[in-house]
mmCIF file of C-alpha atoms in Angstrom:
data_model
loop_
_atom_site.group_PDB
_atom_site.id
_atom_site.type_symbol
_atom_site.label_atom_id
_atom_site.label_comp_id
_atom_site.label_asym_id
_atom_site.label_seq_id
_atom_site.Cartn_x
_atom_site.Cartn_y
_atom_site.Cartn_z
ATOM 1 C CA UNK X 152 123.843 75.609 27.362
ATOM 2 C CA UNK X 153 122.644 74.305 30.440
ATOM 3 C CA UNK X 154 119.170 72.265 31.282
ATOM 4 C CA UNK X 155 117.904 73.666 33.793
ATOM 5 C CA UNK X 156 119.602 76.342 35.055
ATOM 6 C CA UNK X 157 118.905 77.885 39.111
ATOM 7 C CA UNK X 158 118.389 81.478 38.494
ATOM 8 C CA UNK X 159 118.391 83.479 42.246
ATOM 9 C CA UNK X 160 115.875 85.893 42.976
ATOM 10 C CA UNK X 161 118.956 88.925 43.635
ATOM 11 C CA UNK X 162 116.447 91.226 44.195
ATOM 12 C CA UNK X 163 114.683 88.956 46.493
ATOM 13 C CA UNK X 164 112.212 90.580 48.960
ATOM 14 C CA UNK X 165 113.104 89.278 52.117
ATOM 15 C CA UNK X 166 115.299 91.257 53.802
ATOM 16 C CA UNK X 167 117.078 88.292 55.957
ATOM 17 C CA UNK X 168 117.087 85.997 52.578
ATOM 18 C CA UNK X 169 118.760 88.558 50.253
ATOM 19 C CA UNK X 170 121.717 88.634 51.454
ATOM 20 C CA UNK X 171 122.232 85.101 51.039
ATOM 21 C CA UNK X 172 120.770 84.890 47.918
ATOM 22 C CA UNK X 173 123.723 87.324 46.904
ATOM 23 C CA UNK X 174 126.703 85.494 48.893
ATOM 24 C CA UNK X 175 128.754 83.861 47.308
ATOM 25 C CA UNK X 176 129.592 80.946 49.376
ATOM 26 C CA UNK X 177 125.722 80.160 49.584
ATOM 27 C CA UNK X 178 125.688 79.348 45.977
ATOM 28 C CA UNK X 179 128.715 77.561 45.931
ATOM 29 C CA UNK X 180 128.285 75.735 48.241
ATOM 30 C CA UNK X 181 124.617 74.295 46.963
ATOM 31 C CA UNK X 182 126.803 73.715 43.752
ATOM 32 C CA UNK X 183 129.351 72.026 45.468
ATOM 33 C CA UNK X 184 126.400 69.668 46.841
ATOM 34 C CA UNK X 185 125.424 68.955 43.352
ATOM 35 C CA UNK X 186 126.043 64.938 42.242
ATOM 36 C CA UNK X 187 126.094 65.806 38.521
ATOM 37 C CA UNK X 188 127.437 62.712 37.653
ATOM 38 C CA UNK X 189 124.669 60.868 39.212
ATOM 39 C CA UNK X 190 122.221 63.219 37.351
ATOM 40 C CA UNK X 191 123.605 62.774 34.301
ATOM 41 C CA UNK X 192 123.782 59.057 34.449
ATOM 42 C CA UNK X 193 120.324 59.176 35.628
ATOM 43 C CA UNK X 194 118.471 61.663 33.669
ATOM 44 C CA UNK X 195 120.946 62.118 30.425
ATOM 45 C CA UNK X 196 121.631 58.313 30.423
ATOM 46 C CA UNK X 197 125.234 59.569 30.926
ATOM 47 C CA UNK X 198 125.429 61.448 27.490
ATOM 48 C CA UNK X 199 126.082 65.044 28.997
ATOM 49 C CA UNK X 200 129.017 66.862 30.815
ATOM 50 C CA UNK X 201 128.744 68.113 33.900
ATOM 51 C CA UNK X 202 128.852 71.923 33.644
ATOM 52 C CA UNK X 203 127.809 75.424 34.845
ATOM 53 C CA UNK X 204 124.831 76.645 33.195
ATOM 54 C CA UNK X 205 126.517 79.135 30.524
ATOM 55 C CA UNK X 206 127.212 79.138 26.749
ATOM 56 C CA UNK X 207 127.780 76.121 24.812
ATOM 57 C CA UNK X 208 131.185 75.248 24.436
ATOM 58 C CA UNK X 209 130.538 75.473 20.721
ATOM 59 C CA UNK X 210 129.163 78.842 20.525
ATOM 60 C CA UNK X 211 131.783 81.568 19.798
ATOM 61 C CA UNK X 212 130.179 84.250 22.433
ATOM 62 C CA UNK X 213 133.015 85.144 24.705
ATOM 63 C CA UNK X 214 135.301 82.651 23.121
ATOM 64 C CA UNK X 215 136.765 85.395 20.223
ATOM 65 C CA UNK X 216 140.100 85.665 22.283
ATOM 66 C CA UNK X 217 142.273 83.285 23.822
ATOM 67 C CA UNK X 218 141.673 84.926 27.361
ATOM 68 C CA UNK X 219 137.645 84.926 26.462
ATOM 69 C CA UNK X 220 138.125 81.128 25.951
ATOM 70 C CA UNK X 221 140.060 80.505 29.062
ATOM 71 C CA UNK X 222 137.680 82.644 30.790
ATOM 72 C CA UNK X 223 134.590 80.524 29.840
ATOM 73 C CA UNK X 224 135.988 77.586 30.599
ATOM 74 C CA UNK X 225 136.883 79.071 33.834
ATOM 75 C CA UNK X 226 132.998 79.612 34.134
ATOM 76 C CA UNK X 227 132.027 76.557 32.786
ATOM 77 C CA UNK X 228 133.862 74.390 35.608
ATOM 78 C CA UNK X 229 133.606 76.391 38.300
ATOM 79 C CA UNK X 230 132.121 74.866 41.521
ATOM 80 C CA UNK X 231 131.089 71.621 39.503
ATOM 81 C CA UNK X 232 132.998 69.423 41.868
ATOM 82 C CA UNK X 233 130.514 67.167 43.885
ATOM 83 C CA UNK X 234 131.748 67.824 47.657
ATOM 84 C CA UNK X 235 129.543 67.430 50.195
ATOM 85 C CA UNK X 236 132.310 68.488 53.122
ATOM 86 C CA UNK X 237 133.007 71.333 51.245
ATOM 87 C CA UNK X 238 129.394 72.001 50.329
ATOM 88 C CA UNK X 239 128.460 72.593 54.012
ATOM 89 C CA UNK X 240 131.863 74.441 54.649
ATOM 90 C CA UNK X 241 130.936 77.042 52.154
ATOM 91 C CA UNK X 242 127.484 76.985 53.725
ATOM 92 C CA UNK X 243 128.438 77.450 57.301
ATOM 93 C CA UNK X 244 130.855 80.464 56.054
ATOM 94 C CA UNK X 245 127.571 82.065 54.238
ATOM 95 C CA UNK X 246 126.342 82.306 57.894
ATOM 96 C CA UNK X 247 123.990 78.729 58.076
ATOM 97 C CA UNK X 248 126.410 77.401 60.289
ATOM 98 C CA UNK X 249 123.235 76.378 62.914
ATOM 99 C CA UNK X 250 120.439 73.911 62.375
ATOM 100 C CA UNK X 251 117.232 73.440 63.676
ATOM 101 C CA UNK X 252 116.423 69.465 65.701
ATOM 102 C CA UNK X 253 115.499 68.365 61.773
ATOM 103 C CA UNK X 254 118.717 69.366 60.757
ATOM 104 C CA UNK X 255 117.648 72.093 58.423
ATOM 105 C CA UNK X 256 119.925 75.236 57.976
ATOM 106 C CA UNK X 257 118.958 78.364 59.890
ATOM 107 C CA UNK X 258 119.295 81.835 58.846
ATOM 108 C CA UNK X 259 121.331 84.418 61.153
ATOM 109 C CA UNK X 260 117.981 85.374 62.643
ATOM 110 C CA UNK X 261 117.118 82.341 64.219
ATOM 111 C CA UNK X 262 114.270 81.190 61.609
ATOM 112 C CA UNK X 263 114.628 78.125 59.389
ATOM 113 C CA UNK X 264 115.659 79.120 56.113
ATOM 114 C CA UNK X 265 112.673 77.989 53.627
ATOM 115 C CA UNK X 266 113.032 78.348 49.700
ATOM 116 C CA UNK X 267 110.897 77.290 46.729
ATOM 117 C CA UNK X 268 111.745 76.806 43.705
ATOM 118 C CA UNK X 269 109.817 77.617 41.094
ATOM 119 C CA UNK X 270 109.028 76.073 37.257
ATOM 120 C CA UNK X 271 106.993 76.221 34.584
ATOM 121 C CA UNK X 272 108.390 73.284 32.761
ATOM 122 C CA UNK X 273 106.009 69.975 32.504
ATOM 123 C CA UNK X 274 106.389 67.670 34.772
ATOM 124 C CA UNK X 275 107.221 65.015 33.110
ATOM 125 C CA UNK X 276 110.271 66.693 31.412
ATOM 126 C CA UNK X 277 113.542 65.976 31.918
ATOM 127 C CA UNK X 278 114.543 69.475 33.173
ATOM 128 C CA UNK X 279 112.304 68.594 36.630
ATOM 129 C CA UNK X 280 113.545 65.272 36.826
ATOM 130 C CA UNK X 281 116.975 67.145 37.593
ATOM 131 C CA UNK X 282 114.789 69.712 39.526
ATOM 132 C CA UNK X 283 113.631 67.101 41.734
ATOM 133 C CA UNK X 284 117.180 65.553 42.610
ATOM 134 C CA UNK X 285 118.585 68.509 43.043
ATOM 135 C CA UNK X 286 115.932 69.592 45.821
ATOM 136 C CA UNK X 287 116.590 66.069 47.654
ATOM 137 C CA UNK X 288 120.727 67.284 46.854
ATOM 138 C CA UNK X 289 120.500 70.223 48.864
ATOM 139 C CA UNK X 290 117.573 68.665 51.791
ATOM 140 C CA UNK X 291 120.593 66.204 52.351
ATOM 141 C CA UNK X 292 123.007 69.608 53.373
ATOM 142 C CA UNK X 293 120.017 70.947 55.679
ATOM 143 C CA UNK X 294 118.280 73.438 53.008
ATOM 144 C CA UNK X 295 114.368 73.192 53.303
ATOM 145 C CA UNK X 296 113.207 73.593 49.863
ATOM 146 C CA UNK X 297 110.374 72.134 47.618
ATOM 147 C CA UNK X 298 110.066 72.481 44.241
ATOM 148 C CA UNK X 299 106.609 74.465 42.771
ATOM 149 C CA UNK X 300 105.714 73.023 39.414
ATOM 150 C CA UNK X 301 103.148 75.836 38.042
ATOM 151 C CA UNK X 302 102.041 77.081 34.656
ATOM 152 C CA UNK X 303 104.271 79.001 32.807
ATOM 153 C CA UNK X 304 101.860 82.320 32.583
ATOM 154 C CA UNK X 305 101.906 81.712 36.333
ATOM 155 C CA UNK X 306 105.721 81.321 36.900
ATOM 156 C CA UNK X 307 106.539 84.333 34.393
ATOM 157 C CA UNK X 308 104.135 86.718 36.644
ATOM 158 C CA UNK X 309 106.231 85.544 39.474
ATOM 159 C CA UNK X 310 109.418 86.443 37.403
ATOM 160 C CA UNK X 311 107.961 89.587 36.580
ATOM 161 C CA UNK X 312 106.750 90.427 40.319
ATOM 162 C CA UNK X 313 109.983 89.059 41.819
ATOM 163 C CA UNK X 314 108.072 86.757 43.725
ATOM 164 C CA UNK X 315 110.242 83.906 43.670
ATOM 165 C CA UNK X 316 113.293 82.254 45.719
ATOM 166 C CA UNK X 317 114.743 80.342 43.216
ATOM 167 C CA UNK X 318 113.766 79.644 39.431
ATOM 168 C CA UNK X 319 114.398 76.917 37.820
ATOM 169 C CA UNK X 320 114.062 77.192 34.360
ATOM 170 C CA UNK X 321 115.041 74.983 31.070
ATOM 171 C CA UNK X 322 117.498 76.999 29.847
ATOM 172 C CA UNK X 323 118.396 74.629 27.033
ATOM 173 C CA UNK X 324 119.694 75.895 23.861
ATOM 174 C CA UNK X 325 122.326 76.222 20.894
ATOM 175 C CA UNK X 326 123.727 78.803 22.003
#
């Protein structure tokens, strides 16, 4: 499993941040700007392995087959490469190829593109630790985003309302 995972608001309501939300190169690109080896050593004390946020390795879902296994392995690695170059390649192609005179990102429209992420984990919990250095991750390739730490009743009406650009949620588990 993965701890924490960045689920994107798809069905996000504004109509100039949608379509990024959806592009592909956006959210490779903010992966690509990841330094998981730094968070690992720094939050994990270097015991976990850099990965995408899907099924644990030792779970059999989607690994019946030999093409299920190659395909989740495909999955798991994908994008996990820490490449800041490429990380602002991939996020000029998803149309942020201008920046404002702070050198944040903006959208096609003209207007800084602005995104919170969202959590109802505590915040003294390792899953905002990475939170947090993620956020200062992607400020360093010109996104503005913060990180909202809420209650979870709070953060699951936002869920529920779609009110939310990004969610970052402790998605550990056995799975």
């Amino acid at each position: 499993g993965g701890d924490p995972m960045f689920i994107f608001n798809w069905n996000h309501k504004d109509p100039d941040v949608r379509p990024l939300i959806r592009n592909r190169d956006f959210k490779l690109g903010l992966s690509h700007a990841l330094d998981r080896e730094t968070i690992n050593n720094v939050v994990y004390l270097g015991q976990g392995t850099p990965s995408q946020g899907i099924t644990s390795p030792y779970s059999p879902w989607g690994r019946t087959t030999p093409e299920g296994e190659a395909l989740m392995e495909e999955w798991r690695n994908l994008g996990i490469e820490y490449d800041v170059d490429k990380a602002n390649d991939l996020l000029d192609a998803a149309g942020l190829d201008q920046k404002d005179g702070e050198g944040f990102r903006l959208l096609p429209n003209g207007n800084r593109l602005k995104l919170v992420m969202i959590t109802g984990n505590a915040p003294e919990s390792r899953a905002v630790d990475v939170m947090e250095m993620a956020v200062e991750m992607w400020r360093d390739v010109g996104i503005d985003i913060i990180l909202n730490i809420q209650e979870a009743a709070a953060v699951g009406e936002r869920r529920t309302t779609s009110d939310y650009d990004i969610d970052g949620w402790d998605a550990w588990s056995g799975y």
